[in-house]
Every structure is written in C-alpha cells, then in structure tokens.
Coordinates of C-alpha atoms in Angstrom, one line a residue:
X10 CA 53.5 -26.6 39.5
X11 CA 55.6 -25.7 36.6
X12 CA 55.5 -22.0 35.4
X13 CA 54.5 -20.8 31.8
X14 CA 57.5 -19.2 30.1
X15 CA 56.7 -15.6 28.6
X16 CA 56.7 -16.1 25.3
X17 CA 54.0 -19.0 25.9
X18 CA 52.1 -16.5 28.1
X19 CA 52.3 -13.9 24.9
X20 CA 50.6 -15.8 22.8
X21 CA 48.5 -17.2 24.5
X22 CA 46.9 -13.7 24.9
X23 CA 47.8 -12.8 21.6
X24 CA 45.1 -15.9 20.4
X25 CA 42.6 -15.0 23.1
X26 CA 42.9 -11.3 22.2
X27 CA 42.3 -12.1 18.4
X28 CA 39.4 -14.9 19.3
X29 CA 37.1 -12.4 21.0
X30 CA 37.9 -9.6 18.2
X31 CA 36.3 -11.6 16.1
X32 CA 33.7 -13.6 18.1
X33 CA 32.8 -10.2 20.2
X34 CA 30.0 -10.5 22.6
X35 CA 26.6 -8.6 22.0
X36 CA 23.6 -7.8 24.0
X37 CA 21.6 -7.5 21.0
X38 CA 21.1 -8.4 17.5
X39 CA 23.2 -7.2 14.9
X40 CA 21.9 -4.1 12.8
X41 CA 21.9 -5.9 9.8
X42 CA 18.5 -4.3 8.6
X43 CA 17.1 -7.8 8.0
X44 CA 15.4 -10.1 10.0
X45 CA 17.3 -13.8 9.8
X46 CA 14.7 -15.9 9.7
X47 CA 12.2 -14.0 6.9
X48 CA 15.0 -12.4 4.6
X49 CA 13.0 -9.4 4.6
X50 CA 14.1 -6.2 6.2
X51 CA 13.3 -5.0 9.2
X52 CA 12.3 -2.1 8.0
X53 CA 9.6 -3.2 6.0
X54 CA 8.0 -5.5 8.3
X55 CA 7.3 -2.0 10.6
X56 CA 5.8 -0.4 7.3
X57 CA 3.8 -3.4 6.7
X58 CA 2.1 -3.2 10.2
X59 CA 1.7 0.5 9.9
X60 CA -0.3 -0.3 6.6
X61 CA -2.2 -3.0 8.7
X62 CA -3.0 -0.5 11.3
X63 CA -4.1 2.1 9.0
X64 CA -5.9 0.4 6.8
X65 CA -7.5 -2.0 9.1
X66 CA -6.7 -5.3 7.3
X67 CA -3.5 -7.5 6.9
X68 CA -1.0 -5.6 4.3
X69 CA 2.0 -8.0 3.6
X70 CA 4.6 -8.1 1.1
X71 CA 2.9 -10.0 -1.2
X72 CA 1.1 -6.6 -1.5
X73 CA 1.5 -3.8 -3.9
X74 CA 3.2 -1.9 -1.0
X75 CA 3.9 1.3 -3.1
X76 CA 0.3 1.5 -3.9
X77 CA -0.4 1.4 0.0
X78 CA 1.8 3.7 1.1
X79 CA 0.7 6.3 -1.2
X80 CA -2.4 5.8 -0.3
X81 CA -1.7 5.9 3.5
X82 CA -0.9 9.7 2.9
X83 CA -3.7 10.3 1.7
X84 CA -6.6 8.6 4.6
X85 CA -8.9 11.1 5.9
X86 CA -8.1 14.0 3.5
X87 CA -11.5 16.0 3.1
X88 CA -13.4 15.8 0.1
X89 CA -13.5 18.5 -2.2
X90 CA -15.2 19.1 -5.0
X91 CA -12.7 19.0 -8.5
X92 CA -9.7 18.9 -5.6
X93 CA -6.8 17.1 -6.3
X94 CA -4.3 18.1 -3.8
X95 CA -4.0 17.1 0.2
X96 CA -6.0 20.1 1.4
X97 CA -9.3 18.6 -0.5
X98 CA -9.5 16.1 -3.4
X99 CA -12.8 14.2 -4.9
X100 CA -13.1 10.7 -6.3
X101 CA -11.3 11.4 -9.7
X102 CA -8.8 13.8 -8.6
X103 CA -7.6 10.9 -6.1
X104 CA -7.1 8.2 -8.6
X105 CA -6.1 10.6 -10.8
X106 CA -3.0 11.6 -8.3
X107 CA -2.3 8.2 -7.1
X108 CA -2.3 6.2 -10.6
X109 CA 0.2 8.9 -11.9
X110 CA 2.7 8.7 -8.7
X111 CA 2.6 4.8 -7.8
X112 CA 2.0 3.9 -11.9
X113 CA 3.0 6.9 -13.8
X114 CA 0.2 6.9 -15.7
X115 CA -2.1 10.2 -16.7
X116 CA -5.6 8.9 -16.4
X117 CA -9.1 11.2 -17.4
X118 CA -9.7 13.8 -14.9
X119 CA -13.7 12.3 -14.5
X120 CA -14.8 8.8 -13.3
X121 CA -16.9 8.4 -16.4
X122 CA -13.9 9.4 -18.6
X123 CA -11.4 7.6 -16.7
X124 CA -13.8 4.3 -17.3
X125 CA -14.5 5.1 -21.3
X126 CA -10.9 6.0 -22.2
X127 CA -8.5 4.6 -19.6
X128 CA -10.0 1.0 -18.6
X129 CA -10.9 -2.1 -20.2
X130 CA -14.1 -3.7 -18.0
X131 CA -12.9 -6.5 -16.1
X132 CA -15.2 -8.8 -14.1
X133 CA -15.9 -7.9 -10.2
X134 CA -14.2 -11.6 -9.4
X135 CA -11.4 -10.8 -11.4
X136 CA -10.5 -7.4 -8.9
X137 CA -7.0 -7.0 -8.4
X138 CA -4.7 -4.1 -6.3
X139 CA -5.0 -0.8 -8.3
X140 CA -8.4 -2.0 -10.2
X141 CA -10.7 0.6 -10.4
X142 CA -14.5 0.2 -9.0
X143 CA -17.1 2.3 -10.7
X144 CA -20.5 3.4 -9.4
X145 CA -23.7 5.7 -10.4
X146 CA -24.5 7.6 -7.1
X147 CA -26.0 10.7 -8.7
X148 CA -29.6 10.9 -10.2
X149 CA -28.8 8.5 -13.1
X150 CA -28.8 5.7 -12.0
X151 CA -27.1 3.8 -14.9
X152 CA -24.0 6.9 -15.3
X153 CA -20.7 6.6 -14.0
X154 CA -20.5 9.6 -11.5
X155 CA -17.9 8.0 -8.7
X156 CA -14.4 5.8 -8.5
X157 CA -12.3 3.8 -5.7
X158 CA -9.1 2.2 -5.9
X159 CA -9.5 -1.4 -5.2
X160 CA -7.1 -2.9 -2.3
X161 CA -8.3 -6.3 -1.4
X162 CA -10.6 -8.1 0.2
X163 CA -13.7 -6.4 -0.9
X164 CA -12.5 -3.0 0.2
X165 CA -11.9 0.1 -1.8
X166 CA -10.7 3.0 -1.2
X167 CA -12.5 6.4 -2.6
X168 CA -13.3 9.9 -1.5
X169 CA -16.3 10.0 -0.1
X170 CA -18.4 13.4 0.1
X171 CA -19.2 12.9 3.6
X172 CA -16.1 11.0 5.2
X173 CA -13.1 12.3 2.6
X174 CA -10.7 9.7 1.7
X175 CA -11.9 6.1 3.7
X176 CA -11.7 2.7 3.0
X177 CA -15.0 0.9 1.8
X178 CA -16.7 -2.6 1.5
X179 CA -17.6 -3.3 -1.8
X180 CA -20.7 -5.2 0.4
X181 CA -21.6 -2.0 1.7
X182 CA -25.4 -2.2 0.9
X183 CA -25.4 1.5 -0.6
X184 CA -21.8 0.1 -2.7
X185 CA -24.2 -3.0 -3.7
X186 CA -26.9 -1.3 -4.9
X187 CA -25.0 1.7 -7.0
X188 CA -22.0 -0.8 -8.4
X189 CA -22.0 -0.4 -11.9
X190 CA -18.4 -1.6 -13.1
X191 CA -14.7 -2.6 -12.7
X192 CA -12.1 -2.0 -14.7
X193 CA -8.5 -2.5 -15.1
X194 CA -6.4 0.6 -16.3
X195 CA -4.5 -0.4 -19.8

C-alpha cells in the first residue's frame, strides 16, 4: 500500500472542507420565506388559511387580501348604533371605516347616502370584492336603511343589529326579500 504524501493529504481536506461549506447539510428547509414550488411566501399562505378559517370560505391570493384582513379585525364586533370604532360600529360606520383604510376613500356616513353620492348601481351578477349590497330592512320597504361589503360567493359582510359584524348569504331568505341594490363605489 503506498502512503499519501502530506501535501496530497492537505488538500485533499482543504477541497472536502470547502465542498461541504458550500453544500452544508440541513434538516430542514431553508428559511427563504417562500415556498419553492408556488412562488408565494410562506407567510402568506398562513394568512390566507387564517382568512379561510375566519371567514368560513376559501380566501386565496387571487383575492383582495387587504380587504380581508381588514375585515378579519373587525368579525364579531357588536353593533352599535352611529358606532364606528371596534368597541360598537353599525352598517355605515363599518363600510365607512374599511373603504377609507383598505381604499382610502371617504364614503357618506349613511347607507342611503353612501348609495346616492358614492356608488354607481351595478347589477347583482356583476358583484365583485368591495361592491357594496344595499337593502330596506326598516318600515319602508323601498328606502335604503342597511349596507354589506360584498366578498364572494354570495356572501356579505355587514353589521347586523343582532349578531354585530357577521358574514351573510346574499340567499338568506330575509337578504332575498329586503335586497334592493348593488353598487360599485366610483
């Protein structure tokens, strides 16, 4: 058997050294903050499926992601009559908050007003994320007294007098009946 002179022995550990430097070994996937095989972070994907869960229906990043996350904060705060804070709001006063953080737009502070001056009617078919869904719940039964936020899929979100800030269907029977609009803010 023939020996290995020193200097052969040197760098031969000199290029297995710098090999595993730069191969390394791992136990787990690099923290890049993206996931490989999507191109979308990591991060995002979690907030997605928080949406999901909160909302109750599949939130992806197709989806106006801003809108739903403002909107997260605000599930299940009670109604209040002319609120428009976290500790109370009512149908107005939540549009009214969340079109001027997610859209930075000042809207009417009434859901008749905010329909007359802020929207252009669209039709129910042509609902998008952000539309606005307009119905007459008080003793007229052709005035504009309440307003969601549409999301998708035939839901809405509003602030209802009896549940505070919920999602909706839109084929809710009392929704059905006291519909009177949509309407796409300009």
């Amino acid at each position: 058997m023939q020996m290995l002179r020193p200097r052969t022995v040197f760098v031969g550990i000199v290029v297995a050294l710098t090999a595993m430097m730069f191969t390394g070994c791992r136990s787990s996937k690099p923290d890049s903050g993206h996931d490989k095989d999507s191109g979308t972070t990591i991060s995002v994907k979690r907030e997605n499926a928080e949406l999901t869960r909160r909302f109750g229906f599949s939130v992806t990043r197709d989806d106006n992601t801003a809108l739903y996350g403002e909107l997260a904060t605000w599930l299940g705060v009670p109604y209040k009559y002319a609120g428009n804070d976290r500790r109370g709001v009512d149908c107005s006063g939540l549009v009214c908050q969340v079109y001027q953080k997610v859209y930075n737009k000042k809207l009417q502070r009434s859901s008749a007003k905010i329909y007359e001056k802020n929207c252009r009617e669209i039709a129910r078919k042509k609902l998008r994320e952000g539309d606005l869904v307009f119905f007459a719940t008080g003793k007229d039964k052709h005035r504009i007294s309440h307003v969601g936020i549409y999301l998708k899929n035939d839901r809405f979100i509003h602030a209802s007098s009896s549940k505070g800030v919920t999602v909706s269907s839109l084929e809710n029977p009392y929704f059905v009946r006291t519909y009177i609009a949509s309407g796409r803010v300009e």
